[in-house]
Coordinates of C-alpha atoms and ligand atoms in Angstrom, one line a residue:
Chain M
M939 CA 3.5 -163.9 30.6
R940 CA 2.3 -161.3 28.1
K941 CA 0.2 -162.0 25.1
E942 CA 2.8 -160.6 22.7
K943 CA 5.0 -162.9 20.6
M944 CA 8.3 -162.2 18.9
A945 CA 11.1 -164.4 17.4
T946 CA 14.4 -164.2 19.2
R947 CA 16.1 -163.7 15.8
D948 CA 14.0 -160.5 15.3
A949 CA 15.2 -159.2 18.7
Y950 CA 18.8 -160.0 17.7
G951 CA 18.5 -158.1 14.4
K952 CA 17.1 -155.0 16.2
T953 CA 19.7 -155.1 19.0
L954 CA 22.5 -155.2 16.5
I955 CA 21.3 -151.8 15.2
E956 CA 21.4 -150.4 18.8
L957 CA 24.9 -151.8 19.3
G958 CA 26.1 -150.5 15.9
R959 CA 25.1 -147.0 16.8
Q960 CA 26.9 -147.1 20.2
N961 CA 30.1 -148.8 19.1
R962 CA 31.9 -148.4 15.8
D963 CA 33.9 -151.5 16.4
I964 CA 30.8 -153.7 16.0
V965 CA 30.9 -155.5 12.7
V966 CA 28.5 -158.1 11.4
L967 CA 29.0 -161.0 9.0
D968 CA 26.6 -163.4 7.3
A969 CA 26.7 -166.2 4.8
D970 CA 23.8 -165.6 2.4
L971 CA 21.2 -165.8 5.1
S972 CA 20.9 -162.2 6.2
K973 CA 17.2 -162.1 5.6
S974 CA 16.6 -165.1 7.8
T975 CA 19.1 -164.2 10.6
R976 CA 17.9 -160.6 10.5
T977 CA 21.4 -159.2 10.1
E978 CA 19.9 -157.4 7.1
Y979 CA 18.7 -154.7 9.5
F980 CA 22.3 -153.9 10.5
A981 CA 23.4 -154.2 6.8
K982 CA 20.9 -151.5 5.8
E983 CA 22.1 -149.0 8.4
F984 CA 25.8 -149.8 8.4
P985 CA 26.6 -151.3 4.9
E986 CA 30.3 -150.5 5.4
R987 CA 30.4 -152.6 8.5
F988 CA 28.6 -155.6 7.1
F989 CA 30.2 -158.4 5.3
N990 CA 28.2 -161.0 3.4
V991 CA 30.7 -163.7 2.5
G992 CA 28.4 -165.8 0.4
I993 CA 27.6 -169.4 1.0
A994 CA 30.9 -170.1 2.8
E995 CA 30.5 -170.7 6.5
Q996 CA 34.0 -171.8 7.1
N997 CA 35.3 -168.6 5.6
L998 CA 32.7 -166.7 7.6
M999 CA 34.3 -167.9 10.8
G1000 CA 37.8 -167.3 9.6
I1001 CA 37.2 -163.7 8.5
A1002 CA 35.4 -163.1 11.8
A1003 CA 38.5 -164.4 13.6
G1004 CA 40.7 -162.0 11.7
L1005 CA 38.5 -159.0 12.4
A1006 CA 38.5 -159.9 16.1
A1007 CA 42.3 -160.3 16.1
S1008 CA 42.4 -156.7 14.8
G1009 CA 40.2 -155.3 17.5
K1010 CA 36.8 -155.5 16.0
I1011 CA 33.8 -157.1 17.7
P1012 CA 32.4 -159.3 15.0
F1013 CA 28.9 -160.9 15.2
A1014 CA 28.9 -163.8 12.7
S1015 CA 25.5 -165.2 11.8
T1016 CA 24.1 -168.1 9.8
F1017 CA 21.8 -171.1 10.6
A1018 CA 22.9 -172.8 13.8
V1019 CA 23.4 -176.1 12.0
F1020 CA 26.1 -174.6 9.7
A1021 CA 27.6 -172.2 12.3
T1022 CA 28.4 -175.1 14.7
G1023 CA 28.6 -178.1 12.4
R1024 CA 29.9 -177.0 9.0
A1025 CA 32.4 -174.6 10.5
Y1026 CA 33.2 -176.5 13.7
D1027 CA 37.0 -176.8 13.1
Q1028 CA 37.2 -173.1 12.2
V1029 CA 35.4 -172.2 15.4
R1030 CA 37.5 -174.5 17.4
N1031 CA 40.9 -173.8 16.2
T1032 CA 40.8 -170.2 14.9
I1033 CA 38.2 -168.7 17.3
A1034 CA 38.0 -170.7 20.6
Y1035 CA 41.6 -171.9 20.9
P1036 CA 43.0 -168.3 20.6
G1037 CA 40.1 -167.1 22.7
L1038 CA 39.1 -164.5 20.0
N1039 CA 36.4 -162.0 20.6
V1040 CA 33.9 -163.5 18.1
K1041 CA 30.2 -163.6 18.8
I1042 CA 28.5 -166.4 16.9
A1043 CA 24.8 -165.6 16.8
A1044 CA 23.1 -168.5 15.1
S1045 CA 19.4 -168.6 14.2
H1046 CA 17.1 -171.5 13.2
A1047 CA 18.3 -173.7 16.0
G1048 CA 16.3 -176.8 17.0
I1049 CA 13.2 -178.6 15.7
T1050 CA 11.2 -175.4 15.2
V1051 CA 13.0 -174.9 11.9
G1052 CA 10.0 -177.0 10.7
E1053 CA 9.5 -177.8 7.0
D1054 CA 13.1 -177.6 5.9
G1055 CA 13.7 -180.9 7.8
A1056 CA 16.6 -182.7 9.3
S1057 CA 19.4 -181.2 7.3
H1058 CA 18.6 -177.8 8.7
Q1059 CA 17.6 -178.8 12.3
T1060 CA 20.3 -179.0 14.8
F1061 CA 19.9 -180.6 18.3
E1062 CA 23.6 -180.9 18.9
D1063 CA 24.8 -177.3 18.6
I1064 CA 24.8 -176.6 22.3
S1065 CA 26.8 -179.8 22.9
L1066 CA 29.4 -178.9 20.3
M1067 CA 29.8 -175.3 21.6
R1068 CA 29.7 -176.3 25.3
G1069 CA 32.7 -178.7 24.8
L1070 CA 34.9 -175.9 23.6
P1071 CA 37.1 -174.4 26.4
G1072 CA 36.4 -170.7 27.0
M1073 CA 33.2 -170.6 24.9
T1074 CA 30.3 -168.9 26.5
V1075 CA 26.9 -170.4 25.5
I1076 CA 23.7 -168.5 25.8
V1077 CA 20.2 -169.6 24.9
P1078 CA 17.7 -166.8 25.3
A1079 CA 14.1 -167.6 26.2
D1080 CA 12.4 -164.6 24.6
A1081 CA 12.9 -161.4 22.8
V1082 CA 13.6 -159.3 25.9
E1083 CA 16.2 -161.7 27.1
T1084 CA 17.8 -161.8 23.7
R1085 CA 18.3 -158.1 23.7
F1086 CA 20.0 -158.1 27.0
A1087 CA 22.1 -161.2 26.1
V1088 CA 23.3 -159.8 22.8
K1089 CA 24.4 -156.5 24.6
K1090 CA 26.2 -158.5 27.3
A1091 CA 27.9 -160.6 24.7
A1092 CA 29.2 -157.5 23.0
E1093 CA 30.6 -156.3 26.4
V1094 CA 32.4 -159.4 27.6
K1095 CA 35.7 -160.4 26.1
G1096 CA 36.0 -163.8 24.3
P1097 CA 34.0 -166.1 22.2
V1098 CA 30.2 -166.4 22.7
Y1099 CA 27.7 -168.6 21.1
I1100 CA 24.1 -167.2 21.1
R1101 CA 21.4 -169.7 20.1
L1102 CA 18.4 -168.1 18.3
G1103 CA 15.2 -169.5 16.9
R1104 CA 13.0 -169.1 13.9
P1105 CA 9.4 -169.0 15.3
K1106 CA 7.6 -166.3 17.1
V1107 CA 7.7 -167.2 20.8
P1108 CA 5.9 -165.7 23.8
V1109 CA 7.5 -162.6 25.4
I1110 CA 8.0 -163.7 29.0
F1111 CA 10.0 -160.9 30.5
D1112 CA 9.3 -157.2 31.1
E1113 CA 12.0 -154.9 29.8
T1114 CA 11.7 -152.6 32.8
D1115 CA 12.5 -155.1 35.6
Y1116 CA 14.6 -157.7 33.7
S1117 CA 18.3 -158.0 34.4
F1118 CA 20.7 -160.3 32.7
E1119 CA 23.6 -161.7 34.7
L1120 CA 25.9 -163.9 32.6
G1121 CA 26.1 -167.3 34.1
K1122 CA 23.3 -166.8 36.6
G1123 CA 20.0 -168.7 36.4
I1124 CA 16.7 -166.9 37.1
I1125 CA 14.1 -168.3 39.5
L1126 CA 10.8 -167.6 37.8
R1127 CA 8.6 -169.5 40.2
E1128 CA 9.2 -170.9 43.7
G1129 CA 8.2 -174.5 44.6
K1130 CA 9.2 -177.3 46.9
D1131 CA 8.3 -180.6 45.2
A1132 CA 10.6 -180.5 42.2
T1133 CA 12.7 -178.0 40.1
I1134 CA 12.3 -177.6 36.4
F1135 CA 15.4 -176.1 34.8
A1136 CA 14.5 -174.9 31.3
T1137 CA 16.2 -173.0 28.5
G1138 CA 15.2 -171.3 25.3
I1139 CA 11.6 -171.8 24.1
M1140 CA 11.1 -174.4 26.8
V1141 CA 11.0 -171.8 29.5
S1142 CA 7.5 -170.6 28.7
R1143 CA 6.4 -174.2 28.4
A1144 CA 7.9 -174.9 31.8
L1145 CA 5.8 -172.1 33.3
E1146 CA 2.7 -173.5 31.7
A1147 CA 3.6 -176.9 33.1
A1148 CA 4.0 -175.4 36.6
D1149 CA 0.4 -174.0 36.3
V1150 CA -1.0 -177.4 35.4
L1151 CA 0.9 -179.1 38.2
A1152 CA -0.3 -176.5 40.7
D1153 CA -3.8 -177.6 39.9
K1154 CA -2.8 -181.1 40.8
D1155 CA -1.2 -179.9 44.1
V1156 CA 2.3 -180.3 42.8
D1157 CA 4.4 -177.4 43.7
V1158 CA 7.4 -176.9 41.3
K1159 CA 10.1 -174.4 41.1
V1160 CA 10.9 -173.1 37.6
V1161 CA 14.4 -171.8 36.8
N1162 CA 15.4 -170.2 33.5
I1163 CA 19.0 -171.2 32.6
H1164 CA 19.9 -168.8 29.9
T1165 CA 23.6 -169.4 30.2
I1166 CA 24.5 -173.0 29.6
K1167 CA 28.1 -172.2 30.0
P1168 CA 29.4 -171.2 32.4
I1169 CA 26.5 -173.0 34.1
D1170 CA 25.1 -171.7 37.4
E1171 CA 26.4 -174.6 39.7
D1172 CA 25.4 -172.9 43.0
L1173 CA 21.9 -172.3 42.0
I1174 CA 21.4 -175.8 40.5
I1175 CA 22.8 -177.5 43.7
R1176 CA 20.7 -175.2 45.9
C1177 CA 17.5 -176.1 44.0
A1178 CA 18.3 -179.8 44.1
K1179 CA 18.7 -179.6 47.9
Q1180 CA 15.5 -177.8 48.3
T1181 CA 13.3 -180.0 46.1
G1182 CA 15.1 -183.3 45.7
A1183 CA 13.9 -183.9 42.2
V1184 CA 14.9 -182.2 38.9
V1185 CA 13.6 -182.0 35.4
T1186 CA 15.4 -180.3 32.6
A1187 CA 13.7 -179.0 29.4
E1188 CA 15.4 -178.0 26.2
E1189 CA 14.8 -177.9 22.4
H1190 CA 18.0 -179.9 22.0
S1191 CA 19.3 -183.4 22.3
I1192 CA 19.2 -184.8 25.8
I1193 CA 22.8 -185.6 25.0
G1194 CA 25.2 -182.8 25.6
G1195 CA 22.9 -179.9 26.3
L1196 CA 21.3 -178.4 29.4
G1197 CA 20.2 -181.9 30.6
S1198 CA 23.7 -183.1 30.5
A1199 CA 25.1 -180.0 32.1
V1200 CA 22.7 -180.1 35.0
S1201 CA 23.3 -183.9 35.4
E1202 CA 27.0 -183.4 35.5
V1203 CA 26.8 -180.7 38.3
L1204 CA 24.4 -182.8 40.4
A1205 CA 26.1 -186.1 39.9
E1206 CA 29.3 -184.7 41.4
N1207 CA 27.7 -182.5 44.1
Y1208 CA 24.3 -183.6 45.2
P1209 CA 22.7 -186.5 43.4
V1210 CA 19.0 -186.4 43.0
V1211 CA 16.5 -188.0 40.6
I1212 CA 16.6 -186.3 37.2
K1213 CA 14.4 -186.5 34.1
R1214 CA 15.6 -184.9 30.9
I1215 CA 13.0 -183.5 28.5
G1216 CA 14.5 -183.0 25.0
I1217 CA 15.1 -184.8 21.7
Q1218 CA 16.0 -188.4 22.2
D1219 CA 19.1 -189.1 20.2
E1220 CA 17.5 -188.9 16.8
F1221 CA 17.5 -186.7 13.7
G1222 CA 14.5 -184.4 13.0
M1223 CA 12.1 -184.4 10.0
S1224 CA 10.0 -182.0 8.0
G1225 CA 6.7 -180.8 9.3
D1226 CA 4.8 -178.0 10.9
A1227 CA 6.9 -176.6 13.9
G1228 CA 4.0 -177.0 16.3
E1229 CA 3.3 -180.6 15.2
L1230 CA 7.0 -181.4 15.5
L1231 CA 7.1 -180.1 19.1
V1232 CA 4.3 -182.5 19.9
H1233 CA 5.9 -185.4 17.9
Y1234 CA 9.3 -185.0 19.7
K1235 CA 7.6 -184.6 23.1
L1236 CA 8.6 -181.0 23.8
T1237 CA 5.2 -179.6 25.1
S1238 CA 4.2 -178.5 28.5
K1239 CA 2.3 -181.7 28.8
D1240 CA 5.5 -183.6 28.3
I1241 CA 7.2 -181.5 31.0
V1242 CA 4.2 -182.3 33.4
E1243 CA 4.7 -186.0 32.7
G1244 CA 8.4 -185.6 33.3
V1245 CA 7.8 -184.1 36.7
E1246 CA 5.3 -186.8 37.6
S1247 CA 7.6 -189.6 36.6
C1248 CA 10.5 -187.9 38.5
L1249 CA 8.4 -187.6 41.6
K1250 CA 7.5 -191.3 41.4
M1251 CA 11.2 -192.2 41.2
K1252 CA 11.9 -189.9 44.2
K1253 CA 9.2 -191.7 46.2
A1254 CA 10.6 -195.2 45.3
L1255 CA 14.1 -194.3 46.5
Chain K
M899 CA 10.3 -185.3 -38.3
S900 CA 13.8 -186.5 -37.4
S901 CA 14.2 -188.6 -34.4
I902 CA 16.0 -185.9 -32.4
E903 CA 13.2 -183.5 -33.1
E904 CA 10.7 -186.0 -31.9
T905 CA 12.8 -186.6 -28.7
I906 CA 12.9 -182.9 -28.0
K907 CA 9.2 -182.5 -28.5
K908 CA 8.5 -185.3 -26.1
L909 CA 10.9 -183.9 -23.6
E910 CA 9.4 -180.4 -23.9
Q911 CA 6.1 -181.9 -23.0
K912 CA 7.7 -183.5 -19.9
T913 CA 9.1 -180.2 -18.8
K914 CA 5.6 -178.8 -18.6
I915 CA 4.5 -181.7 -16.4
I916 CA 7.6 -181.4 -14.2
R917 CA 7.1 -177.7 -13.8
S918 CA 3.4 -178.1 -13.0
Y919 CA 4.2 -180.8 -10.4
I920 CA 6.7 -178.4 -8.8
I921 CA 4.2 -175.6 -8.5
K922 CA 1.4 -177.8 -7.2
M923 CA 3.6 -179.6 -4.6
L924 CA 5.0 -176.3 -3.3
A925 CA 1.5 -174.8 -3.0
E926 CA 0.3 -177.9 -1.2
A927 CA 3.3 -177.8 1.1
G928 CA 3.0 -174.1 1.8
S929 CA 6.8 -173.6 1.9
G930 CA 9.8 -174.6 -0.2
H931 CA 12.0 -173.4 -3.1
P932 CA 10.4 -172.8 -6.5
G933 CA 13.1 -170.6 -8.1
G934 CA 16.0 -173.0 -8.2
S935 CA 13.7 -175.9 -8.9
L936 CA 12.3 -174.3 -12.0
S937 CA 15.6 -173.2 -13.4
A938 CA 16.8 -176.8 -13.4
V939 CA 13.8 -178.4 -15.1
E940 CA 15.4 -178.9 -18.5
I941 CA 18.6 -180.3 -17.2
V942 CA 16.8 -182.8 -14.8
T943 CA 14.2 -183.7 -17.5
A944 CA 16.9 -184.4 -20.1
L945 CA 18.8 -186.6 -17.6
Y946 CA 15.9 -188.6 -16.3
F947 CA 13.9 -189.0 -19.5
H948 CA 16.6 -189.3 -22.1
V949 CA 20.2 -189.6 -20.8
M950 CA 20.3 -191.8 -17.7
N951 CA 20.3 -195.5 -17.6
I952 CA 18.1 -196.3 -14.6
K953 CA 15.4 -198.7 -13.6
P954 CA 12.6 -197.2 -11.5
E955 CA 11.4 -200.7 -10.6
E956 CA 14.9 -201.5 -9.3
P957 CA 16.2 -198.3 -7.8
Y958 CA 19.3 -199.9 -6.3
W959 CA 20.4 -201.6 -9.5
P960 CA 24.2 -201.4 -9.2
D961 CA 24.9 -200.5 -12.8
R962 CA 22.6 -197.5 -12.8
D963 CA 23.7 -194.0 -13.7
R964 CA 23.3 -191.6 -10.8
F965 CA 22.1 -188.1 -10.3
V966 CA 23.3 -186.1 -7.3
L967 CA 21.2 -183.0 -6.5
S968 CA 23.9 -181.1 -4.7
K969 CA 21.7 -178.0 -4.4
G970 CA 19.3 -180.0 -2.2
H971 CA 16.8 -177.2 -1.7
A972 CA 15.7 -177.8 -5.3
A973 CA 14.2 -181.1 -4.1
P974 CA 10.9 -180.5 -5.9
V975 CA 12.4 -180.8 -9.3
L976 CA 14.0 -184.1 -8.3
Y977 CA 10.8 -185.4 -6.7
A978 CA 8.8 -184.4 -9.7
A979 CA 11.1 -186.3 -12.0
L980 CA 11.3 -189.4 -9.8
A981 CA 7.5 -189.5 -9.4
E982 CA 6.9 -189.1 -13.2
K983 CA 9.5 -191.8 -13.8
G984 CA 7.7 -194.2 -11.5
F985 CA 10.0 -194.4 -8.5
F986 CA 7.0 -193.7 -6.2
P987 CA 3.4 -192.6 -6.6
V988 CA 2.6 -189.1 -7.8
E989 CA 0.3 -188.7 -4.8
E990 CA 3.4 -188.5 -2.5
L991 CA 4.2 -185.1 -4.1
W992 CA 1.1 -183.5 -2.4
K993 CA 2.4 -184.5 1.0
L994 CA 5.8 -182.8 0.6
R995 CA 7.2 -181.3 3.9
K996 CA 4.2 -182.5 6.0
T997 CA 4.8 -184.2 9.3
G998 CA 5.4 -187.9 8.8
A999 CA 5.6 -187.7 5.0
M1000 CA 8.1 -189.5 2.8
L1001 CA 9.2 -186.5 0.9
Q1002 CA 11.4 -184.3 3.2
G1003 CA 12.1 -180.7 2.7
H1004 CA 15.6 -181.7 1.5
P1005 CA 16.4 -185.1 -0.2
D1006 CA 16.7 -188.0 2.2
M1007 CA 18.3 -191.1 0.7
K1008 CA 17.1 -193.3 3.6
G1009 CA 13.4 -192.6 3.0
T1010 CA 13.0 -191.9 -0.7
P1011 CA 13.7 -194.3 -3.6
G1012 CA 15.7 -192.8 -6.3
V1013 CA 17.5 -190.3 -4.1
E1014 CA 21.2 -191.2 -4.4
I1015 CA 22.6 -189.1 -1.5
S1016 CA 21.1 -186.9 1.2
T1017 CA 21.7 -183.2 0.5
G1018 CA 20.6 -179.9 1.9
S1019 CA 23.8 -178.6 3.4
L1020 CA 25.2 -176.9 0.3
G1021 CA 28.5 -177.7 -1.2
Q1022 CA 28.8 -181.4 -0.4
G1023 CA 27.3 -183.2 -3.4
L1024 CA 30.3 -183.2 -5.7
S1025 CA 32.5 -184.9 -3.1
A1026 CA 29.9 -187.7 -2.7
A1027 CA 29.7 -187.9 -6.5
N1028 CA 33.5 -188.3 -6.7
G1029 CA 33.1 -191.3 -4.4
M1030 CA 30.4 -192.8 -6.6
A1031 CA 32.6 -192.3 -9.7
L1032 CA 35.6 -193.9 -8.0
A1033 CA 33.5 -196.8 -6.9
A1034 CA 32.1 -197.3 -10.4
R1035 CA 35.7 -197.4 -11.7
L1036 CA 36.9 -199.8 -9.0
D1037 CA 34.0 -202.1 -9.8
G1038 CA 34.4 -201.8 -13.6
R1039 CA 30.9 -200.5 -14.1
K1040 CA 29.7 -198.3 -16.9
S1041 CA 27.7 -196.0 -14.6
R1042 CA 28.0 -192.3 -15.2
I1043 CA 27.5 -189.8 -12.4
Y1044 CA 25.7 -186.5 -13.0
V1045 CA 25.7 -183.6 -10.5
L1046 CA 23.7 -180.4 -10.3
L1047 CA 25.4 -177.5 -8.5
G1048 CA 24.0 -174.0 -7.8
D1049 CA 25.9 -171.0 -8.8
G1050 CA 25.7 -169.6 -5.3
E1051 CA 26.6 -173.1 -4.0
V1052 CA 30.0 -172.9 -5.7
E1053 CA 31.0 -170.3 -3.1
E1054 CA 31.5 -173.2 -0.7
G1055 CA 35.2 -174.1 -0.4
Q1056 CA 34.4 -177.9 -0.4
V1057 CA 33.2 -177.6 -4.0
W1058 CA 36.7 -176.7 -5.1
E1059 CA 38.3 -179.3 -3.0
A1060 CA 36.1 -181.8 -4.8
A1061 CA 36.7 -180.2 -8.2
M1062 CA 40.5 -180.6 -7.6
A1063 CA 40.0 -184.2 -6.6
A1064 CA 37.8 -185.1 -9.6
A1065 CA 40.4 -183.8 -12.0
Y1066 CA 43.2 -185.4 -10.1
Y1067 CA 41.5 -188.8 -10.2
K1068 CA 40.7 -188.2 -13.9
L1069 CA 37.0 -188.9 -13.3
D1070 CA 35.7 -188.9 -16.9
N1071 CA 32.6 -190.8 -15.8
L1072 CA 31.5 -187.7 -13.9
M1073 CA 29.7 -184.7 -15.3
V1074 CA 28.6 -181.5 -13.5
F1075 CA 26.0 -179.0 -14.4
V1076 CA 26.1 -175.6 -12.8
D1077 CA 22.7 -174.0 -12.7
H1078 CA 23.9 -170.5 -13.5
N1079 CA 20.7 -168.6 -12.7
H1080 CA 22.7 -165.6 -11.3
L1081 CA 20.7 -165.5 -8.0
Q1082 CA 21.2 -166.8 -4.5
I1083 CA 19.2 -165.8 -1.3
D1084 CA 20.6 -162.4 -0.5
G1085 CA 20.7 -161.2 -4.1
H1086 CA 22.7 -161.5 -7.4
V1087 CA 25.4 -164.0 -7.2
E1088 CA 27.8 -161.5 -8.8
E1089 CA 27.0 -159.0 -6.0
V1090 CA 26.9 -161.2 -2.9
M1091 CA 30.1 -163.1 -3.6
S1092 CA 31.0 -163.5 -7.2
P1093 CA 32.4 -166.9 -8.3
E1094 CA 33.3 -165.5 -11.7
P1095 CA 35.1 -166.2 -13.9
L1096 CA 33.6 -169.7 -13.5
K1097 CA 34.8 -171.1 -16.8
D1098 CA 38.4 -170.1 -16.1
K1099 CA 38.2 -171.5 -12.6
F1100 CA 37.1 -175.0 -13.8
N1101 CA 39.6 -174.9 -16.6
A1102 CA 42.3 -174.1 -14.2
F1103 CA 41.2 -177.0 -12.0
G1104 CA 41.7 -179.3 -14.9
W1105 CA 38.1 -179.8 -16.2
H1106 CA 36.7 -179.8 -19.6
V1107 CA 34.3 -176.9 -19.8
V1108 CA 31.3 -176.3 -22.0
E1109 CA 28.9 -173.4 -21.8
I1110 CA 25.3 -174.0 -22.8
D1111 CA 21.8 -172.6 -22.6
G1112 CA 20.4 -174.5 -19.7
H1113 CA 16.8 -174.3 -21.0
N1114 CA 17.8 -175.7 -24.4
L1115 CA 17.2 -179.5 -24.3
E1116 CA 19.2 -180.1 -27.5
E1117 CA 22.2 -178.3 -26.1
I1118 CA 22.0 -180.2 -22.8
I1119 CA 21.9 -183.6 -24.6
Q1120 CA 24.7 -182.5 -26.9
A1121 CA 26.8 -181.5 -23.8
V1122 CA 26.2 -184.9 -22.3
E1123 CA 27.4 -186.6 -25.6
T1124 CA 30.5 -184.4 -25.6
A1125 CA 31.3 -185.3 -22.0
K1126 CA 31.0 -189.0 -22.8
G1127 CA 33.7 -188.5 -25.5
I1128 CA 36.1 -186.6 -23.2
K1129 CA 38.7 -189.0 -21.7
G1130 CA 40.9 -188.5 -18.7
K1131 CA 39.0 -185.5 -17.2
P1132 CA 35.6 -184.6 -15.8
T1133 CA 33.3 -182.3 -17.7
V1134 CA 31.3 -179.3 -16.4
A1135 CA 28.5 -177.7 -18.3
I1136 CA 28.0 -174.1 -17.2
A1137 CA 24.3 -173.8 -17.9
E1138 CA 22.9 -170.3 -18.4
T1139 CA 19.4 -170.4 -16.8
I1140 CA 16.6 -168.2 -15.5
K1141 CA 15.6 -168.6 -11.9
G1142 CA 11.9 -169.3 -11.7
K1143 CA 11.8 -170.2 -15.5
G1144 CA 8.4 -170.9 -16.9
V1145 CA 6.3 -168.9 -14.5
S1146 CA 6.1 -165.3 -15.5
F1147 CA 5.9 -163.7 -12.1
M1148 CA 8.7 -165.9 -10.6
E1149 CA 11.3 -165.4 -13.3
N1150 CA 14.5 -163.6 -12.2
Q1151 CA 12.8 -162.7 -8.9
V1152 CA 15.0 -163.2 -5.9
D1153 CA 12.0 -163.3 -3.6
W1154 CA 10.9 -166.5 -5.2
H1155 CA 13.9 -168.4 -4.0
G1156 CA 12.3 -169.8 -1.0
K1157 CA 8.5 -169.2 -0.7
A1158 CA 5.6 -171.2 -1.9
P1159 CA 2.9 -169.9 -4.3
S1160 CA -0.6 -169.2 -2.9
R1161 CA -3.6 -171.1 -4.3
E1162 CA -4.3 -168.1 -6.6
Q1163 CA -0.7 -168.0 -7.8
M1164 CA -0.7 -171.7 -8.3
K1165 CA -3.7 -171.5 -10.6
K1166 CA -2.1 -168.8 -12.6
A1167 CA 1.1 -170.7 -12.9
L1168 CA -0.5 -173.9 -13.9
E1169 CA -2.4 -172.0 -16.6
E1170 CA 0.8 -170.5 -18.0
L1171 CA 2.3 -174.0 -18.1
G1172 CA -0.4 -175.1 -20.5
G1173 CA -2.9 -176.6 -18.2
V1174 CA -1.3 -180.1 -18.2
L1175 CA -2.2 -180.5 -14.5
D1176 CA -5.4 -179.6 -12.7
A1177 CA -5.1 -177.3 -9.7
Ligands
LIG1592 C1 25.8 -175.0 3.9 C2 24.6 -174.2 3.6 N1 24.6 -172.9 3.8 C3 23.5 -172.2 3.6 C4 22.3 -172.8 3.2 C5 21.1 -172.0 3.0 N2 20.7 -171.8 1.6 C6 19.8 -172.6 1.0 S1 19.6 -172.3 -0.7 C7 20.8 -171.0 -0.6 C8 21.1 -170.3 -1.8 C9 21.5 -171.1 -2.9 O1 21.8 -170.4 -4.1 P1 22.2 -171.2 -5.4 O2 23.2 -172.2 -5.1 O3 22.5 -170.2 -6.5 O4 20.9 -172.0 -5.7 P2 19.7 -171.7 -6.7 O5 19.8 -170.2 -7.2 O6 19.8 -172.6 -7.9 O7 18.4 -171.9 -5.9 C10 21.3 -170.9 0.7 C11 22.3 -170.0 1.2 C12 22.4 -174.2 2.9 N3 21.3 -174.9 2.5 N4 23.5 -174.9 3.1
LIG1593 MG1 21.6 -169.5 -8.2

């Protein structure tokens, strides 16, 4: 891991400019949050291809659908809570059902929204988007992965949900030897005692946890699941077979997100003990993002404890 | 001095206290929304300290009037009024937005006495207010329901669904203020996504419309009195305001929508507000 830090929303904003230069069909939409979602970068360079619809998220999705139906590649951005919650039916019926080529790139997902509090923190967005047939769901772990994911999203046909964050997060990957394969997890560290499947900001925390566990002679595999849907079933099953114990880690509810997706795959194919690290079926609250990550048990220490309790369960079997 | 003059003088003094609370709580919090809190100070002050029939010692008194802060990001102006009115200790203000504190970034009815409905996701308050107005009618109560909408907020479709319903149900116990400060986050309301002509729209939706100076306490109180006399339809006061009103360097500045003042800026602002509150 490098020392450098960057928010995934910043990487998104920059990548949109790259895409805009390469392809005239790229259009970007926002709902009065272009400064926060970083779509303002694109708006500055391509004002004629940027549409700020005002505070009207349902209309945002509807207009994006119409643009896609006419051959454009729209990226529609707002906060994740509004993109997936406020405009859910518009996303479901006018984007996902017809399979339209709309890219929903939503920022400020998860607890790290911080001080704005529960009304602005979503832990159910992955769950909502994952349940929609044909919707691809991507949660980048860092700025480099975001860049590759956004470019891939522009290439593939059909609706894509990209989950972005507010805070600066560690840059894990190296541009020069990173490759993004949609629907394929990335093994970041080999291990034999347990597997940690992590997504988003929890990936760097999982790597930290692995270091701590190594000092205690626990050898864990760390896998980055950037694509929650379609989920990498083969890899998940293989890792479960190799390690016999699985921990999932996500900045999302333990209901409906990565933890659920991994559990579903393993329950039907190769049951092993599983521990889900995530938000425990509750709403958020205001506070400093770092303090909230501690409060909601989303630190590397919590992952370490998750692995230890998982290994205890495995032994007891 | 006539009694209305005395009332206005007293209320003017309150607005200075409310504004000072807003500035100080935001500086303490280190984040939050000063612009749209400051533009609504006169409206909220007139409602809480002159118009509304409420009992701070009995926040859930069923016959109370109700205030719905639909533009929930302006929570500081509501919290300041509630604290000054005695719903909770003023000390709570200095813990705004901190981990574990009562006062959330956006109003939370479960945790905060005096907050009538949780808001923060824009465009939903008027619908909830319709429900309160219908319940008051069903129960034969005299409660009146007041709502504050942002002028960017009215870009949300749900606002117009609710506006249609309020007129259809003839909710004359309901009054809306639109805080017409002409700014939202990404710029001027008229440039981002103009809701104009607002007056004609509300008229067409079946509302009684008055246009007022949203910083003139007398006009605000007059509008409330007018609304009480209008039967069979809801009233909206389109209140012309200045975002950041009262703090020279915040006025009409789009950048002061959602950032907190530094310690230095807080001191300067409190001074401008007449030094009614120590830094
Ligand atoms: C549904 C929803 N979309 C977006 C936001 C983010 N947001 C917070 S304040 C704001 C601008 C509000 O402008 P306006 O209603 O004019 O309020 P004011 O100028 O009085 O602060 C936006 C877009 C939100 N809180 N809710
Ligand atoms: Mg405004």
